[in-house]
Coordinates of C-alpha atoms and ligand atoms in Angstrom, one line a residue:
M13 CA 135.7 107.9 105.5
D14 CA 138.5 106.0 107.1
T15 CA 140.6 103.7 105.0
S16 CA 143.4 103.2 107.5
S17 CA 142.9 99.5 107.9
T18 CA 143.2 98.8 104.2
G19 CA 145.9 101.4 103.6
T20 CA 148.9 99.1 104.0
K21 CA 147.6 96.5 101.7
E22 CA 146.9 99.0 98.9
V23 CA 150.3 100.7 99.2
K24 CA 152.1 97.4 98.8
S25 CA 150.2 96.6 95.6
W26 CA 150.9 100.0 94.2
E27 CA 154.7 99.4 94.4
S28 CA 154.5 96.7 91.7
M29 CA 152.3 98.8 89.4
D30 CA 153.3 101.3 86.8
L31 CA 152.7 105.0 87.3
L32 CA 149.6 105.1 85.1
S33 CA 147.7 102.4 86.9
S34 CA 148.8 104.0 90.2
I35 CA 147.2 107.3 89.0
L36 CA 144.1 105.4 88.0
V37 CA 143.9 103.8 91.4
V38 CA 144.4 107.1 93.2
T39 CA 141.8 108.8 91.0
N40 CA 139.3 105.9 91.7
L41 CA 140.1 106.2 95.4
L42 CA 139.5 110.0 95.3
F43 CA 136.3 109.5 93.4
F44 CA 135.2 106.9 95.9
L45 CA 136.0 109.2 98.8
F46 CA 134.1 112.0 97.1
K47 CA 131.1 109.7 96.6
I48 CA 130.9 108.4 100.1
S49 CA 131.3 111.7 101.7
Y50 CA 128.4 113.1 99.7
G51 CA 126.3 110.0 100.4
V52 CA 125.9 108.9 96.9
L53 CA 126.9 105.3 97.3
D54 CA 124.2 102.7 97.9
S55 CA 126.6 99.9 98.9
I56 CA 129.8 99.1 100.6
T57 CA 132.4 96.3 100.1
P58 CA 134.8 94.7 102.6
S59 CA 137.5 97.3 101.6
Q60 CA 135.2 100.1 102.7
R61 CA 133.7 101.1 105.9
L62 CA 130.9 103.4 107.0
S63 CA 132.0 105.7 109.8
D64 CA 129.7 107.9 112.0
G65 CA 128.9 110.9 109.8
D66 CA 128.9 108.9 106.5
T67 CA 125.8 107.6 104.9
I68 CA 124.8 105.4 102.1
V69 CA 121.6 106.2 100.1
S70 CA 119.4 103.8 98.2
R71 CA 119.6 104.2 94.4
E72 CA 116.4 106.2 93.9
G73 CA 117.0 108.1 97.1
N74 CA 114.2 106.7 99.3
F75 CA 116.2 105.6 102.3
V76 CA 119.5 106.4 104.1
L77 CA 121.7 104.2 106.2
G78 CA 123.9 105.9 108.8
F79 CA 124.5 106.7 112.5
F80 CA 121.9 108.8 114.3
S81 CA 120.8 109.9 117.8
P82 CA 117.1 109.4 118.6
G83 CA 115.0 112.2 120.2
S84 CA 117.0 114.0 122.9
S85 CA 119.4 111.1 123.4
K86 CA 123.2 111.5 122.7
N87 CA 123.7 107.8 122.1
R88 CA 124.5 106.8 118.5
Y89 CA 122.8 104.0 116.7
L90 CA 123.2 102.5 113.2
G91 CA 119.8 102.8 111.5
I92 CA 117.8 103.4 108.3
W93 CA 115.5 106.3 107.8
H94 CA 113.4 107.9 105.1
R95 CA 115.6 110.4 103.2
S96 CA 113.2 112.9 101.9
I97 CA 111.2 113.4 105.1
P98 CA 112.3 116.3 107.2
D99 CA 111.6 114.8 110.6
Q100 CA 114.1 111.9 110.7
T101 CA 111.8 108.9 110.6
V102 CA 113.8 105.8 111.5
V103 CA 112.5 102.5 110.3
W104 CA 115.2 100.1 111.4
V105 CA 117.9 100.1 114.1
A106 CA 120.9 97.7 114.2
N107 CA 122.4 98.1 117.7
R108 CA 119.1 98.6 119.5
V109 CA 120.4 97.3 122.8
H110 CA 124.0 98.4 122.6
P111 CA 124.2 102.1 121.9
I112 CA 127.5 103.7 121.1
N113 CA 128.3 106.6 123.5
D114 CA 130.6 108.5 121.2
T115 CA 130.9 109.3 117.5
F116 CA 133.5 106.6 116.7
G117 CA 131.1 103.9 115.5
I118 CA 132.0 102.1 112.3
L119 CA 130.1 99.7 110.1
M120 CA 132.1 97.1 108.2
I121 CA 131.3 94.1 106.1
N122 CA 134.1 91.5 106.4
S123 CA 135.5 89.3 103.6
T124 CA 132.9 86.5 104.3
G125 CA 130.0 88.9 104.3
N126 CA 129.4 89.3 108.1
L127 CA 128.4 92.7 109.4
N128 CA 130.1 94.3 112.4
V129 CA 129.4 97.6 114.1
I130 CA 132.5 98.5 115.9
Q131 CA 133.3 101.1 118.5
N132 CA 137.0 101.4 119.2
N133 CA 137.8 97.8 118.4
S134 CA 134.9 96.3 120.3
V135 CA 132.0 94.8 118.4
V136 CA 128.7 96.3 119.5
W137 CA 126.5 94.6 116.9
S138 CA 127.1 91.9 114.4
A139 CA 125.1 89.9 111.9
S140 CA 126.1 86.7 110.2
T141 CA 125.1 85.5 106.7
L142 CA 123.4 82.3 105.9
K143 CA 126.6 81.1 104.1
E144 CA 130.0 82.5 103.5
A145 CA 130.3 85.0 100.6
Q146 CA 133.2 85.2 98.1
N147 CA 132.6 88.8 96.9
P148 CA 130.2 90.3 99.5
L149 CA 128.4 93.5 99.0
L150 CA 126.2 95.4 101.5
Q151 CA 123.5 97.4 99.7
L152 CA 120.6 99.5 100.8
L153 CA 117.6 99.0 98.5
D154 CA 114.9 101.5 97.7
N155 CA 112.3 99.6 99.7
G156 CA 114.4 100.2 102.9
N157 CA 115.9 96.6 102.9
L158 CA 119.6 96.4 103.7
V159 CA 121.0 93.3 102.1
V160 CA 124.2 91.3 101.8
T161 CA 124.7 89.7 98.3
D162 CA 127.5 87.7 96.9
G163 CA 129.0 88.5 93.4
N164 CA 126.3 88.6 90.8
S165 CA 123.9 86.4 92.7
E166 CA 120.5 87.9 93.5
D167 CA 120.1 85.9 96.7
Y168 CA 120.2 87.7 99.9
L169 CA 122.7 86.1 102.3
W170 CA 121.4 88.4 105.0
Q171 CA 118.7 91.1 105.0
S172 CA 117.4 93.6 107.5
F173 CA 113.8 92.7 106.5
D174 CA 114.4 89.4 108.3
Y175 CA 115.2 91.3 111.6
P176 CA 112.6 94.1 111.8
S177 CA 112.6 96.7 114.5
D178 CA 109.3 98.3 115.2
T179 CA 108.3 99.2 111.6
M180 CA 106.7 97.2 108.9
L181 CA 107.6 98.5 105.4
S182 CA 106.0 97.3 102.2
G183 CA 107.6 94.2 100.8
M184 CA 108.6 93.0 104.3
K185 CA 107.3 89.6 105.4
F186 CA 105.6 89.6 108.8
G187 CA 105.7 86.1 110.3
W188 CA 107.7 82.9 110.2
D189 CA 110.2 81.2 108.1
L190 CA 109.5 77.8 109.7
K191 CA 112.5 76.1 108.2
R192 CA 114.9 78.5 109.7
G193 CA 112.9 79.1 112.9
L194 CA 113.0 82.8 112.0
N195 CA 110.3 84.9 113.7
R196 CA 109.9 88.2 111.9
R197 CA 108.1 90.3 114.5
F198 CA 107.9 93.9 115.5
I199 CA 109.0 95.2 118.9
A200 CA 108.2 98.8 120.0
W201 CA 110.9 101.2 121.0
K202 CA 111.0 101.7 124.7
N203 CA 110.4 105.4 124.1
W204 CA 111.2 107.9 121.4
D205 CA 114.7 108.6 123.0
D206 CA 115.5 104.9 123.3
P207 CA 115.1 102.3 120.5
S208 CA 115.8 99.4 122.8
P209 CA 113.0 96.8 122.9
G210 CA 109.9 97.9 124.8
N211 CA 107.3 95.4 125.9
F212 CA 104.7 96.0 123.2
I213 CA 105.2 93.4 120.5
M214 CA 103.3 92.2 117.4
E215 CA 104.0 88.7 116.2
M216 CA 102.5 85.9 114.1
T217 CA 101.6 82.8 116.0
H218 CA 102.3 79.5 114.3
H219 CA 99.5 77.5 115.7
N220 CA 97.9 75.1 113.3
Y221 CA 95.8 78.1 112.3
P222 CA 98.0 81.2 112.5
E223 CA 97.0 84.7 113.6
A224 CA 98.7 87.8 114.8
Y225 CA 98.9 88.9 118.4
L226 CA 99.7 92.2 119.9
W227 CA 101.4 91.5 123.3
Q228 CA 101.8 93.9 126.2
G229 CA 104.5 92.1 128.2
S230 CA 103.2 88.5 128.6
T231 CA 99.6 89.5 128.2
I232 CA 97.7 89.2 124.9
Y233 CA 96.3 92.7 124.2
F234 CA 94.8 92.2 120.7
R235 CA 94.4 89.4 118.3
S236 CA 93.9 89.8 114.5
G237 CA 92.0 86.5 114.1
P238 CA 93.0 83.9 111.5
W239 CA 93.3 84.6 107.8
N240 CA 90.1 83.8 105.9
G241 CA 91.2 84.0 102.3
Y242 CA 90.4 87.7 102.1
R243 CA 91.7 89.2 105.3
F244 CA 92.3 88.5 109.0
S245 CA 89.0 87.5 110.5
G246 CA 89.1 90.4 113.1
L247 CA 90.0 93.1 110.6
P248 CA 86.9 93.4 108.3
G249 CA 88.2 96.8 107.2
L250 CA 91.2 95.2 105.5
K251 CA 89.8 95.5 101.9
P252 CA 91.2 95.8 98.4
N253 CA 92.3 99.4 98.1
P254 CA 94.3 101.6 95.7
L255 CA 97.2 102.1 98.1
F256 CA 98.5 98.6 98.7
A257 CA 98.0 94.9 98.0
F258 CA 98.4 92.2 100.7
K259 CA 98.5 88.5 101.0
F260 CA 98.9 85.7 103.5
V261 CA 101.1 82.7 102.9
F262 CA 100.8 79.6 105.1
N263 CA 102.4 76.3 104.2
Q264 CA 105.0 73.8 105.7
D265 CA 107.8 76.3 105.3
E266 CA 106.3 79.7 106.0
A267 CA 103.5 81.6 107.7
Y268 CA 103.5 85.3 106.9
F269 CA 101.6 88.4 105.9
I270 CA 103.0 90.7 103.3
C271 CA 101.9 94.1 102.0
T272 CA 103.1 95.7 98.8
L273 CA 102.6 99.2 97.6
K274 CA 100.6 99.9 94.4
Q275 CA 101.6 103.6 94.3
S276 CA 104.8 105.3 94.9
L277 CA 104.3 106.9 98.3
H278 CA 105.8 106.7 101.8
T279 CA 104.0 104.5 104.1
R280 CA 105.0 102.8 107.3
S281 CA 103.3 100.7 110.0
L282 CA 104.7 100.5 113.5
V283 CA 104.0 99.2 117.0
N284 CA 103.8 102.2 119.2
Q285 CA 104.6 101.8 122.9
T286 CA 103.2 105.2 123.7
N287 CA 99.6 104.3 123.0
S288 CA 99.8 100.5 122.6
M289 CA 98.7 100.6 119.0
F290 CA 99.8 99.2 115.7
Q291 CA 99.5 102.2 113.4
R292 CA 99.8 102.7 109.7
F293 CA 100.9 106.2 108.5
T294 CA 101.2 107.6 105.0
W295 CA 103.2 110.7 104.1
T296 CA 100.9 113.4 102.7
E297 CA 101.4 117.1 102.4
Q298 CA 104.4 117.4 104.7
S299 CA 103.2 115.2 107.5
W300 CA 102.6 111.6 108.5
K301 CA 98.8 111.0 108.5
L302 CA 97.3 108.2 110.5
H303 CA 95.8 105.8 108.0
S304 CA 94.6 103.0 110.2
Y305 CA 95.2 101.6 113.7
H306 CA 94.6 98.5 115.8
P307 CA 93.0 97.9 118.3
T308 CA 90.2 100.1 117.1
D309 CA 87.5 99.8 119.7
F310 CA 86.7 98.4 123.2
C311 CA 85.6 95.0 121.8
D312 CA 89.2 94.5 120.4
T313 CA 90.4 94.1 124.0
Y314 CA 91.5 90.5 124.1
A315 CA 88.9 88.1 125.8
L316 CA 87.0 91.0 127.3
C317 CA 83.8 89.0 127.5
G318 CA 85.4 85.7 128.5
A319 CA 84.4 82.4 126.9
Y320 CA 81.2 81.8 124.8
A321 CA 80.3 85.5 124.8
R322 CA 80.3 88.0 122.0
C323 CA 81.3 91.6 122.2
L324 CA 79.3 94.1 120.2
V325 CA 80.6 97.6 120.6
T326 CA 77.2 99.2 120.0
D327 CA 75.5 97.1 122.7
F328 CA 75.1 98.0 126.3
P329 CA 76.7 96.2 128.0
V330 CA 79.0 95.3 125.2
C331 CA 79.2 91.6 126.3
Q332 CA 76.4 89.2 125.8
C333 CA 76.4 85.4 126.3
L334 CA 75.9 83.5 123.0
N335 CA 72.5 81.8 122.6
G336 CA 72.4 78.6 124.6
F337 CA 74.9 80.0 127.2
K338 CA 74.5 81.9 130.5
P339 CA 76.9 83.9 132.7
K340 CA 79.2 81.7 134.8
S341 CA 78.6 84.1 137.6
Q342 CA 75.5 86.2 137.2
Q343 CA 76.5 88.5 140.0
R344 CA 79.9 89.3 138.5
W345 CA 78.3 89.6 135.0
D346 CA 75.8 92.1 136.4
S347 CA 78.6 94.2 137.8
M348 CA 80.1 94.3 134.4
D349 CA 83.0 92.0 135.2
W350 CA 82.7 89.7 132.2
S351 CA 86.1 88.0 132.5
Q352 CA 84.6 84.6 133.7
G353 CA 82.5 84.4 130.6
C354 CA 79.6 82.2 130.0
A355 CA 78.8 78.5 130.3
R356 CA 76.3 76.2 128.6
N357 CA 72.7 76.0 129.7
K358 CA 72.8 72.3 129.1
R359 CA 76.0 70.4 129.7
L360 CA 77.4 68.2 127.0
S361 CA 78.2 64.6 127.6
C362 CA 80.7 62.8 125.5
E363 CA 78.8 59.5 125.5
E364 CA 75.9 61.3 123.7
K365 CA 78.2 63.1 121.2
S366 CA 76.4 61.7 118.2
T367 CA 73.2 63.3 119.3
H368 CA 74.8 66.8 119.4
G369 CA 74.2 69.3 116.7
F370 CA 75.5 72.7 115.8
L371 CA 74.1 76.2 115.9
K372 CA 75.2 78.7 113.3
F373 CA 76.4 82.1 114.6
S374 CA 77.0 84.8 112.0
G375 CA 78.9 88.1 111.7
L376 CA 81.7 87.0 114.0
K377 CA 85.5 87.4 114.5
L378 CA 86.5 83.8 114.8
P379 CA 87.6 82.7 118.3
D380 CA 91.3 82.4 119.5
T381 CA 92.9 79.6 117.5
T382 CA 95.5 78.5 120.1
H383 CA 93.6 75.1 120.3
S384 CA 92.5 74.6 116.8
W385 CA 93.1 72.3 113.8
L386 CA 93.1 73.1 110.1
N387 CA 92.5 71.1 106.9
T388 CA 92.4 73.2 103.8
K389 CA 91.1 70.3 101.7
M390 CA 87.9 69.4 103.5
N391 CA 84.5 70.9 102.8
L392 CA 82.0 72.1 105.3
K393 CA 80.2 68.8 105.6
E394 CA 83.4 66.8 106.2
C395 CA 84.4 69.5 108.7
R396 CA 81.1 69.0 110.6
A397 CA 81.6 65.3 110.7
E398 CA 85.2 65.7 111.9
C399 CA 84.1 68.0 114.7
L400 CA 81.1 66.0 115.8
N401 CA 83.2 62.9 116.0
N402 CA 85.5 64.4 118.6
C403 CA 83.8 65.6 121.7
S404 CA 86.5 68.1 122.6
C405 CA 85.7 69.9 119.3
M406 CA 83.4 72.9 120.2
A407 CA 83.1 74.6 116.8
Y408 CA 83.9 74.4 113.1
T409 CA 83.8 76.6 110.1
N410 CA 85.3 77.1 106.6
S411 CA 88.9 78.2 106.8
D412 CA 88.6 80.0 103.4
I413 CA 85.4 82.0 102.9
R414 CA 86.2 83.0 99.3
E415 CA 84.4 79.9 97.9
G416 CA 83.6 78.3 101.2
S417 CA 86.4 75.7 101.4
G418 CA 88.7 74.2 104.0
C419 CA 88.0 73.2 107.6
A420 CA 89.0 74.9 110.9
I421 CA 87.9 73.3 114.1
W422 CA 88.3 74.5 117.7
F423 CA 88.9 72.5 120.9
G424 CA 88.0 73.7 124.3
D425 CA 86.5 77.1 125.3
L426 CA 85.8 79.6 122.6
V427 CA 87.3 83.0 123.6
D428 CA 87.6 86.5 122.2
I429 CA 84.6 86.5 119.9
K430 CA 83.6 89.9 118.5
Q431 CA 80.4 90.6 116.6
F432 CA 80.6 92.8 113.6
P433 CA 77.7 94.8 112.0
A434 CA 79.2 93.8 108.7
G435 CA 82.0 91.6 107.4
G436 CA 82.0 89.0 110.1
Q437 CA 82.1 85.2 109.6
D438 CA 79.9 82.2 110.3
L439 CA 80.8 79.8 113.2
Y440 CA 79.1 76.5 113.9
I441 CA 79.0 75.8 117.7
R442 CA 78.4 72.4 119.2
M443 CA 75.1 72.2 121.2
H444 CA 73.1 69.9 123.3
P445 CA 70.2 68.6 121.2
S446 CA 67.7 70.4 123.4
E447 CA 69.3 73.8 122.5
L448 CA 69.0 73.3 118.8
G449 CA 65.3 74.2 118.2
M450 CA 64.5 75.1 114.6
S451 CA 68.0 76.1 113.5
L452 CA 69.5 72.6 113.5
I453 CA 72.4 72.4 111.1
L454 CA 72.3 69.1 109.3
Ligands
NAG257 C1 131.6 104.9 126.8 O1 131.5 103.6 127.1 C2 132.8 103.0 127.4 C3 132.6 101.5 127.5 O2 131.4 101.1 128.0 C4 133.3 103.6 128.7 O3 134.5 103.1 129.0 C5 133.4 105.1 128.4 O4 133.8 105.8 129.6 C6 132.1 105.7 127.9 N1 132.4 107.1 127.5 C7 131.6 108.1 127.7 C8 131.9 109.4 127.1 O5 130.6 108.0 128.4
NAG258 C1 133.7 88.0 109.9 O1 133.0 88.4 111.0 C2 132.5 87.3 111.8 C3 131.6 87.8 112.9 O2 132.2 88.9 113.6 C4 133.6 86.4 112.3 O3 133.1 85.3 113.0 C5 134.4 85.9 111.1 O4 135.6 85.2 111.6 C6 134.9 87.1 110.3 N1 135.5 86.6 109.1 C7 136.7 87.0 108.7 C8 137.3 86.4 107.5 O5 137.3 87.9 109.3
NAG259 C1 137.5 105.8 121.0 O1 138.7 106.3 120.4 C2 138.7 107.7 120.3 C3 139.9 108.1 119.4 O2 140.9 107.2 119.4 C4 138.8 108.3 121.7 O3 138.9 109.7 121.7 C5 137.6 107.8 122.5 O4 137.7 108.2 123.9 C6 137.5 106.3 122.5 N1 136.2 106.0 123.1 C7 136.1 104.9 124.0 C8 134.7 104.7 124.4 O5 137.0 104.3 124.4
NAG260 C1 103.1 107.0 118.6 O1 101.8 107.5 119.0 C2 101.9 108.8 119.6 C3 100.5 109.1 120.2 O2 99.5 108.9 119.3 C4 102.3 109.8 118.5 O3 102.3 111.1 119.0 C5 103.6 109.4 117.9 O4 104.0 110.2 116.9 C6 103.6 107.9 117.5 N1 105.0 107.5 117.2 C7 105.4 107.4 115.9 C8 106.8 107.0 115.8 O5 104.7 107.7 115.0
NAG261 C1 90.1 65.0 119.6 O1 91.1 66.1 119.3 C2 92.1 66.2 120.2 C3 92.9 67.5 119.8 O2 93.4 67.4 118.5 C4 92.9 65.0 120.2 O3 94.0 65.2 121.1 C5 92.1 63.8 120.5 O4 92.9 62.7 120.4 C6 90.9 63.7 119.6 N1 90.0 62.6 120.0 C7 89.5 61.8 119.2 C8 88.6 60.8 119.7 O5 89.8 61.8 118.0

């Protein structure tokens, strides 16, 4: 604890006080010193500061905020970690790109609520609030969220959950606040000695029909598929379960996924640069157990089979052209280079668009939604008409499969289609009339 910056001010005010209140102030100050040095505080105000070596602990004792050194590094970072877990498990880092090279780092909240991490008078990290606070308080909550509040207001003027590092905790929104242009995404640590941003990133797209991408540099590595009312189309394993509840919110203002715990336990999900995976761990019997991970199999490799092909992991080869399509290059296809994908047996002509029909394909992960359109009010019949009417529309389906409602349509090539043994979705693909045979969809 270092109170030198506020010392002068306090001494001045003591001069005008009587002895008793001075004693009270001193006692309070001592009590405060005692509390912070034993890490019992869960918050700090502008008159306090958090020096390297001090910590604040959330009320129920789940999480700690303080300075740490990762792995074998000597650098110091301000971060949040699980308190009761012996191997320090860091879930958030403030100064990811500006490490402190000595133990003189200090965290302060100033009188308007802005946060500053300072090393010998130079600011290494700062965060500003949405609006100026009158009585700011920086508090670490038991879900691991570090928040700035003002007086008795419950609104957060700033929160660490809006600026995640590599870890998704329960109660954290993953995705966009479209009004503020805030993209809450997860960026892997470079390595376990260095929390600076690696090139493995998970983020929510905000196309017309949002879905999550895992990026490796500028390459899409894995795609979740769009939300279908129950789950992401590409994650049929995401089912109601006793551990956590989840939901997806998409409207004019927001596009996010959120997970909340149903039980009191430690769980964390993170993007891991080491093995290019998004992993969920739960703490059981003295260790972190891997609970789930993505991508899960070869067919999760983004666009492995190219356009108009499906990937079925139990097939050999895993890639097959959809009915009505053939390899663009048979030679390449036969040598198991599927990247060029498939093309129609019979080309479509826009002049004949009204003669086209649709073939129903089932059990799929819906194709990439970069060029798509969504209308949550339309039914399937209206959706078909909408698609048929526009000859760049290649496919349509219900956007919400719970009761079969809403309309999603795709323009251009359909890529990254996976076939599931169970839990996949229907997709209606535009076809030349000669390809429709008996399965014409009216
Ligand atoms: C720490 O960084 C400062 C500023 O970048 C530099 O001047 C100083 O020499 C460094 N100290 C050590 C111990 O590396
Ligand atoms: C609080 O900190 C911010 C960011 O460092 C700074 O811009 C602002 O002037 C500070 N406010 C006061 C009252 O010191
Ligand atoms: C920071 O200040 C301390 C004590 O005043 C000093 O020992 C240290 O060398 C300084 N560090 C830097 C990076 O200037
Ligand atoms: C990342 O994955 C590697 C390899 O599976 C694992 O050893 C490591 O513990 C993971 N990192 C974290 C922070 O869990
Ligand atoms: C078809 O859809 C595309 C993409 O939304 C749009 O640019 C185009 O204007 C539409 N064409 C017709 C005829 O509606």
